[in-house]
Structure formats: structure tokens, C-alpha cells
Amino acid sequence: STFLQRAYDQIVHDVCLQKLNVVFAMDRAGLVGDDGPTHHGVFDIAYMRALPNMVCMAPRDEAMLPAMLRTALTYDDGPICLRYPRGEGVGVTVPPPAELQAIEIGKGEVLREGSGVALIGYGTGVQKALEAADLLSEHDVDVTVADARFAKPIDLELMKRLAADHELLVTVEEGVLAGGFGSAVWEALNDAGAELPKILRIGMPDRYVTHGKPALLHREVGYTGKAIAERITAEIGAPQLA
């Protein structure tokens, strides 16, 4: 992710302008740990989704990663990119290659139904959203959790339904907030003329993050299930977590 930044001019002129069928597989997306601020891949959501003809997607776990790679390799209408983190997966079973199915472009999915609050994760943000939902459920706050899967094109119908059915939308992404996935959700709803609920965006701070183990850095920037749950309880006026 971070080293693709130096090739941005080539992406714009040599790929997107010509609408070439190129797959960008961006590893080390998000906070990568001890490699430090030069290696944190926190800008690619913003800089890739800004480009015409580009499709942007991110898997929530190691099972969805090969499915998205299959999707990218079979997509034939221009460039497409997928971002995924460095390190271990979350521990789910990866289906054999023969069972892999391409994902419909621009379609997200609801993983958990609740009320009042909807968390919309992108990439690793989905697992953080699920962790937050588990903590909130222990305090009788049952929330909806959705996996956007795509930052561009965004699943507008899903976003409109979530906006209509909930008082608070919470977007969760391991990238900068300026121009990121949360911005994409707000823009899509606003441009569609939807009635906007309150939107809380969770992501990386507007500063360079130092080096350290990813788990430590996630706590430092508030990118944990507990930190997200605490921000939600503060927003809705519910009792703080113990």
C-alpha cells in the first residue's frame, strides 16, 4: 500500500485513463507495526477511490481474500484494487479453490441485525465492528453490523436502508478519515438525497503513527472493539462499559 504511492502518476495515466484491466493487490494495508510510519498503509483507500474507472474492495478475513482475488482476476471492465493487512488472519476456514465464487461488484452484506446503531466495516474494520458489537450486546445494546466489501462502487441501496433504519451509522476503516471509506458513505447518501442520520467515522488519526506492534498501535489510536464500543455508548448516551 505505502509504496504504491510513488507510482500514483502511472496508475492515473497508464492504467485508469486507459481503463486497462489491471489488478492492484495491496498488502500491508493499515498499521503494519515495527516498520514504522514510512510503511503504514493508511492512505490507499482515499487515493485509489478518487480515480475514475477504479474499483476498490477489501476482504474482512482470510476466507474472503481469495474470493476477492478471484473477483479481481475475472473482472474485465477496467482496473480493480484490493487491500489486505500484513500478518495473520482471524482464524476462519479458507474454502478450497474449487469452491471460490466471484463477488458481485459493489455489493455489501449484513452480518448481524440490530437496531438503533449500524456499524459498517471495511476490510479489517469489519472484525473491529463485530468485536464492538459483542461488547455492546453484553450491555443490552444490540447493533447491526454490515460488511461494505467495496469502497467504490459503494452499495448505495444497502447504505440507504441502513440510514433509514438506524439513528446512528458508524463506519470503521483502517485508513485515514479524510477522503476515506466513511467519507464515501456520507457522500453517497448525501448525493442520493437520503435523510442522513448521525454518522460517526472511526479510522486513523490525522497524524503519522509511530512504530510498534499492531495491537499496541491499535490501542493507541482507538482502533479496537472496546474503544469503538465506548465511543458508541458515549454517542447514544448509554452507560459506559466496565
GROMACS .gro file of C-alpha atoms in nm:
model
  242
    1SER     CA    1   0.000   0.000   0.000
    2THR     CA    2   0.255   0.258   0.110
    3PHE     CA    3   0.498   0.200  -0.178
    4LEU     CA    4   0.222   0.222  -0.438
    5GLN     CA    5   0.210   0.593  -0.353
    6ARG     CA    6   0.526   0.656  -0.557
    7ALA     CA    7   0.358   0.503  -0.864
    8TYR     CA    8   0.046   0.719  -0.844
    9ASP     CA    9   0.116   0.905  -1.168
   10GLN     CA   10   0.146   0.575  -1.354
   11ILE     CA   11  -0.180   0.449  -1.203
   12VAL     CA   12  -0.359   0.764  -1.317
   13HIS     CA   13  -0.218   0.796  -1.669
   14ASP     CA   14  -0.110   0.447  -1.770
   15VAL     CA   15  -0.395   0.245  -1.619
   16CYS     CA   16  -0.707   0.437  -1.517
   17LEU     CA   17  -0.710   0.684  -1.805
   18GLN     CA   18  -0.693   0.394  -2.050
   19LYS     CA   19  -0.928   0.178  -1.841
   20LEU     CA   20  -0.692  -0.116  -1.854
   21ASN     CA   21  -0.773  -0.445  -1.682
   22VAL     CA   22  -0.505  -0.425  -1.414
   23VAL     CA   23  -0.529  -0.578  -1.066
   24PHE     CA   24  -0.362  -0.393  -0.778
   25ALA     CA   25  -0.313  -0.629  -0.481
   26MET     CA   26  -0.204  -0.402  -0.196
   27ASP     CA   27  -0.062  -0.581   0.103
   28ARG     CA   28   0.049  -0.415   0.428
   29ALA     CA   29  -0.271  -0.213   0.428
   30GLY     CA   30  -0.326  -0.043   0.762
   31LEU     CA   31  -0.085  -0.018   1.054
   32VAL     CA   32   0.200  -0.261   0.989
   33GLY     CA   33   0.388  -0.240   1.317
   34ASP     CA   34   0.762  -0.219   1.370
   35ASP     CA   35   0.840  -0.098   1.017
   36GLY     CA   36   0.720   0.243   1.129
   37PRO     CA   37   0.542   0.542   0.976
   38THR     CA   38   0.701   0.504   0.631
   39HIS     CA   39   0.533   0.164   0.595
   40HIS     CA   40   0.186   0.221   0.742
   41GLY     CA   41  -0.061   0.176   0.456
   42VAL     CA   42  -0.328   0.423   0.562
   43PHE     CA   43  -0.375   0.642   0.254
   44ASP     CA   44  -0.469   0.398  -0.023
   45ILE     CA   45  -0.846   0.399   0.036
   46ALA     CA   46  -0.851   0.774  -0.019
   47TYR     CA   47  -0.610   0.794  -0.310
   48MET     CA   48  -0.742   0.493  -0.501
   49ARG     CA   49  -1.114   0.563  -0.473
   50ALA     CA   50  -1.057   0.913  -0.613
   51LEU     CA   51  -0.960   0.769  -0.953
   52PRO     CA   52  -1.216   0.730  -1.234
   53ASN     CA   53  -1.270   0.370  -1.353
   54MET     CA   54  -1.116   0.219  -1.037
   55VAL     CA   55  -1.297  -0.045  -0.828
   56CYS     CA   56  -1.188  -0.066  -0.462
   57MET     CA   57  -1.252  -0.361  -0.231
   58ALA     CA   58  -1.117  -0.510   0.091
   59PRO     CA   59  -1.173  -0.853   0.249
   60ARG     CA   60  -1.279  -0.887   0.611
   61ASP     CA   61  -1.084  -1.211   0.665
   62GLU     CA   62  -0.861  -1.473   0.503
   63ALA     CA   63  -1.161  -1.661   0.362
   64MET     CA   64  -1.282  -1.360   0.167
   65LEU     CA   65  -0.935  -1.267   0.040
   66PRO     CA   66  -0.911  -1.545  -0.223
   67ALA     CA   67  -1.273  -1.482  -0.324
   68MET     CA   68  -1.187  -1.118  -0.387
   69LEU     CA   69  -0.876  -1.218  -0.577
   70ARG     CA   70  -1.096  -1.442  -0.794
   71THR     CA   71  -1.329  -1.144  -0.840
   72ALA     CA   72  -1.040  -0.919  -0.942
   73LEU     CA   73  -0.897  -1.168  -1.190
   74THR     CA   74  -1.232  -1.223  -1.361
   75TYR     CA   75  -1.327  -0.854  -1.370
   76ASP     CA   76  -1.288  -0.720  -1.725
   77ASP     CA   77  -1.417  -0.364  -1.715
   78GLY     CA   78  -1.110  -0.172  -1.603
   79PRO     CA   79  -0.870  -0.157  -1.307
   80ILE     CA   80  -0.955  -0.303  -0.969
   81CYS     CA   81  -0.772  -0.299  -0.636
   82LEU     CA   82  -0.792  -0.492  -0.312
   83ARG     CA   83  -0.620  -0.411   0.015
   84TYR     CA   84  -0.529  -0.655   0.290
   85PRO     CA   85  -0.318  -0.636   0.606
   86ARG     CA   86   0.019  -0.777   0.695
   87GLY     CA   87   0.029  -1.064   0.942
   88GLU     CA   88  -0.205  -1.341   1.048
   89GLY     CA   89  -0.568  -1.394   0.960
   90VAL     CA   90  -0.853  -1.408   1.208
   91GLY     CA   91  -0.872  -1.788   1.213
   92VAL     CA   92  -1.159  -1.871   0.980
   93THR     CA   93  -1.158  -2.166   0.741
   94VAL     CA   94  -1.045  -2.085   0.388
   95PRO     CA   95  -1.254  -2.263   0.122
   96PRO     CA   96  -1.073  -2.475  -0.138
   97PRO     CA   97  -1.010  -2.306  -0.475
   98ALA     CA   98  -1.281  -2.511  -0.647
   99GLU     CA   99  -1.545  -2.355  -0.420
  100LEU     CA  100  -1.441  -1.993  -0.469
  101GLN     CA  101  -1.706  -1.768  -0.619
  102ALA     CA  102  -1.660  -1.418  -0.754
  103ILE     CA  103  -1.833  -1.145  -0.552
  104GLU     CA  104  -2.084  -0.917  -0.719
  105ILE     CA  105  -1.918  -0.581  -0.775
  106GLY     CA  106  -2.043  -0.310  -0.540
  107LYS     CA  107  -2.245  -0.537  -0.310
  108GLY     CA  108  -2.205  -0.544   0.067
  109GLU     CA  109  -2.375  -0.772   0.317
  110VAL     CA  110  -2.533  -0.753   0.660
  111LEU     CA  111  -2.368  -0.987   0.910
  112ARG     CA  112  -2.572  -0.907   1.219
  113GLU     CA  113  -2.913  -0.747   1.264
  114GLY     CA  114  -2.981  -0.500   1.542
  115SER     CA  115  -3.149  -0.166   1.595
  116GLY     CA  116  -3.064   0.196   1.659
  117VAL     CA  117  -2.698   0.173   1.562
  118ALA     CA  118  -2.541   0.025   1.248
  119LEU     CA  119  -2.168  -0.041   1.222
  120ILE     CA  120  -2.036  -0.058   0.866
  121GLY     CA  121  -1.690  -0.206   0.841
  122TYR     CA  122  -1.446  -0.203   0.551
  123GLY     CA  123  -1.165  -0.458   0.544
  124THR     CA  124  -1.024  -0.513   0.893
  125GLY     CA  125  -1.286  -0.270   1.018
  126VAL     CA  126  -1.544  -0.548   0.997
  127GLN     CA  127  -1.374  -0.756   1.268
  128LYS     CA  128  -1.339  -0.448   1.488
  129ALA     CA  129  -1.709  -0.376   1.436
  130LEU     CA  130  -1.802  -0.732   1.532
  131GLU     CA  131  -1.587  -0.712   1.845
  132ALA     CA  132  -1.756  -0.385   1.941
  133ALA     CA  133  -2.098  -0.539   1.877
  134ASP     CA  134  -2.019  -0.832   2.107
  135LEU     CA  135  -1.916  -0.595   2.386
  136LEU     CA  136  -2.224  -0.378   2.339
  137SER     CA  137  -2.455  -0.680   2.345
  138GLU     CA  138  -2.325  -0.762   2.693
  139HIS     CA  139  -2.472  -0.426   2.798
  140ASP     CA  140  -2.807  -0.481   2.623
  141VAL     CA  141  -2.718  -0.270   2.320
  142ASP     CA  142  -2.785  -0.478   2.008
  143VAL     CA  143  -2.643  -0.321   1.694
  144THR     CA  144  -2.641  -0.402   1.325
  145VAL     CA  145  -2.308  -0.493   1.163
  146ALA     CA  146  -2.251  -0.479   0.787
  147ASP     CA  147  -1.952  -0.554   0.568
  148ALA     CA  148  -1.935  -0.296   0.289
  149ARG     CA  149  -1.678  -0.505   0.096
  150PHE     CA  150  -1.647  -0.223  -0.158
  151ALA     CA  151  -1.547   0.139  -0.108
  152LYS     CA  152  -1.607   0.204  -0.479
  153PRO     CA  153  -1.864   0.148  -0.611
  154ILE     CA  154  -2.037   0.162  -0.277
  155ASP     CA  155  -2.353  -0.038  -0.214
  156LEU     CA  156  -2.589   0.258  -0.219
  157GLU     CA  157  -2.907   0.057  -0.164
  158LEU     CA  158  -2.760  -0.107   0.145
  159MET     CA  159  -2.637   0.227   0.278
  160LYS     CA  160  -2.977   0.387   0.221
  161ARG     CA  161  -3.152   0.105   0.405
  162LEU     CA  162  -2.913   0.124   0.699
  163ALA     CA  163  -2.951   0.502   0.712
  164ALA     CA  164  -3.331   0.479   0.707
  165ASP     CA  165  -3.348   0.212   0.978
  166HIS     CA  166  -3.091   0.347   1.228
  167GLU     CA  167  -3.029   0.669   1.419
  168LEU     CA  168  -2.650   0.631   1.415
  169LEU     CA  169  -2.419   0.496   1.145
  170VAL     CA  170  -2.064   0.406   1.247
  171THR     CA  171  -1.806   0.349   0.972
  172VAL     CA  172  -1.490   0.159   1.065
  173GLU     CA  173  -1.177   0.155   0.848
  174GLU     CA  174  -0.801   0.112   0.894
  175GLY     CA  175  -0.716   0.420   0.694
  176VAL     CA  176  -0.721   0.798   0.718
  177LEU     CA  177  -1.062   0.957   0.756
  178ALA     CA  178  -1.004   1.237   0.505
  179GLY     CA  179  -1.137   1.101   0.177
  180GLY     CA  180  -1.167   0.751   0.316
  181PHE     CA  181  -1.444   0.494   0.338
  182GLY     CA  182  -1.650   0.690   0.590
  183SER     CA  183  -1.638   0.988   0.357
  184ALA     CA  184  -1.756   0.763   0.073
  185VAL     CA  185  -2.060   0.655   0.275
  186TRP     CA  186  -2.153   1.013   0.363
  187GLU     CA  187  -2.103   1.132   0.003
  188ALA     CA  188  -2.315   0.850  -0.142
  189LEU     CA  189  -2.604   0.913   0.097
  190ASN     CA  190  -2.587   1.290   0.059
  191ASP     CA  191  -2.571   1.277  -0.322
  192ALA     CA  192  -2.868   1.037  -0.327
  193GLY     CA  193  -3.076   1.283  -0.125
  194ALA     CA  194  -3.118   1.038   0.162
  195GLU     CA  195  -3.218   1.161   0.505
  196LEU     CA  196  -2.890   1.146   0.691
  197PRO     CA  197  -2.866   1.003   1.041
  198LYS     CA  198  -2.572   1.095   1.259
  199ILE     CA  199  -2.254   0.941   1.117
  200LEU     CA  200  -1.956   0.853   1.338
  201ARG     CA  201  -1.637   0.775   1.147
  202ILE     CA  202  -1.375   0.551   1.307
  203GLY     CA  203  -1.032   0.537   1.144
  204MET     CA  204  -0.674   0.654   1.164
  205PRO     CA  205  -0.587   0.994   1.316
  206ASP     CA  206  -0.465   1.290   1.113
  207ARG     CA  207  -0.102   1.238   1.208
  208TYR     CA  208   0.182   0.998   1.135
  209VAL     CA  209   0.164   0.695   1.365
  210THR     CA  210   0.490   0.574   1.518
  211HIS     CA  211   0.631   0.221   1.505
  212GLY     CA  212   0.522  -0.057   1.739
  213LYS     CA  213   0.333  -0.385   1.743
  214PRO     CA  214  -0.001  -0.353   1.559
  215ALA     CA  215  -0.206  -0.442   1.868
  216LEU     CA  216  -0.029  -0.169   2.065
  217LEU     CA  217  -0.079   0.085   1.787
  218HIS     CA  218  -0.445  -0.009   1.751
  219ARG     CA  219  -0.498   0.068   2.120
  220GLU     CA  220  -0.303   0.392   2.089
  221VAL     CA  221  -0.522   0.523   1.804
  222GLY     CA  222  -0.851   0.383   1.936
  223TYR     CA  223  -0.888   0.114   1.669
  224THR     CA  224  -1.011  -0.166   1.896
  225GLY     CA  225  -1.351  -0.320   1.960
  226LYS     CA  226  -1.353  -0.178   2.312
  227ALA     CA  227  -1.260   0.175   2.203
  228ILE     CA  228  -1.525   0.169   1.931
  229ALA     CA  229  -1.790   0.040   2.172
  230GLU     CA  230  -1.702   0.316   2.419
  231ARG     CA  231  -1.738   0.584   2.152
  232ILE     CA  232  -2.077   0.443   2.057
  233THR     CA  233  -2.206   0.439   2.415
  234ALA     CA  234  -2.091   0.800   2.451
  235GLU     CA  235  -2.278   0.896   2.133
  236ILE     CA  236  -2.607   0.730   2.229
  237GLY     CA  237  -2.593   0.821   2.597
  238ALA     CA  238  -2.570   0.461   2.719
  239PRO     CA  239  -2.375   0.365   3.033
  240GLN     CA  240  -2.002   0.334   2.976
  241LEU     CA  241  -1.851  -0.013   2.956
  242ALA     CA  242  -1.698  -0.154   3.271
   0.00000   0.00000   0.00000
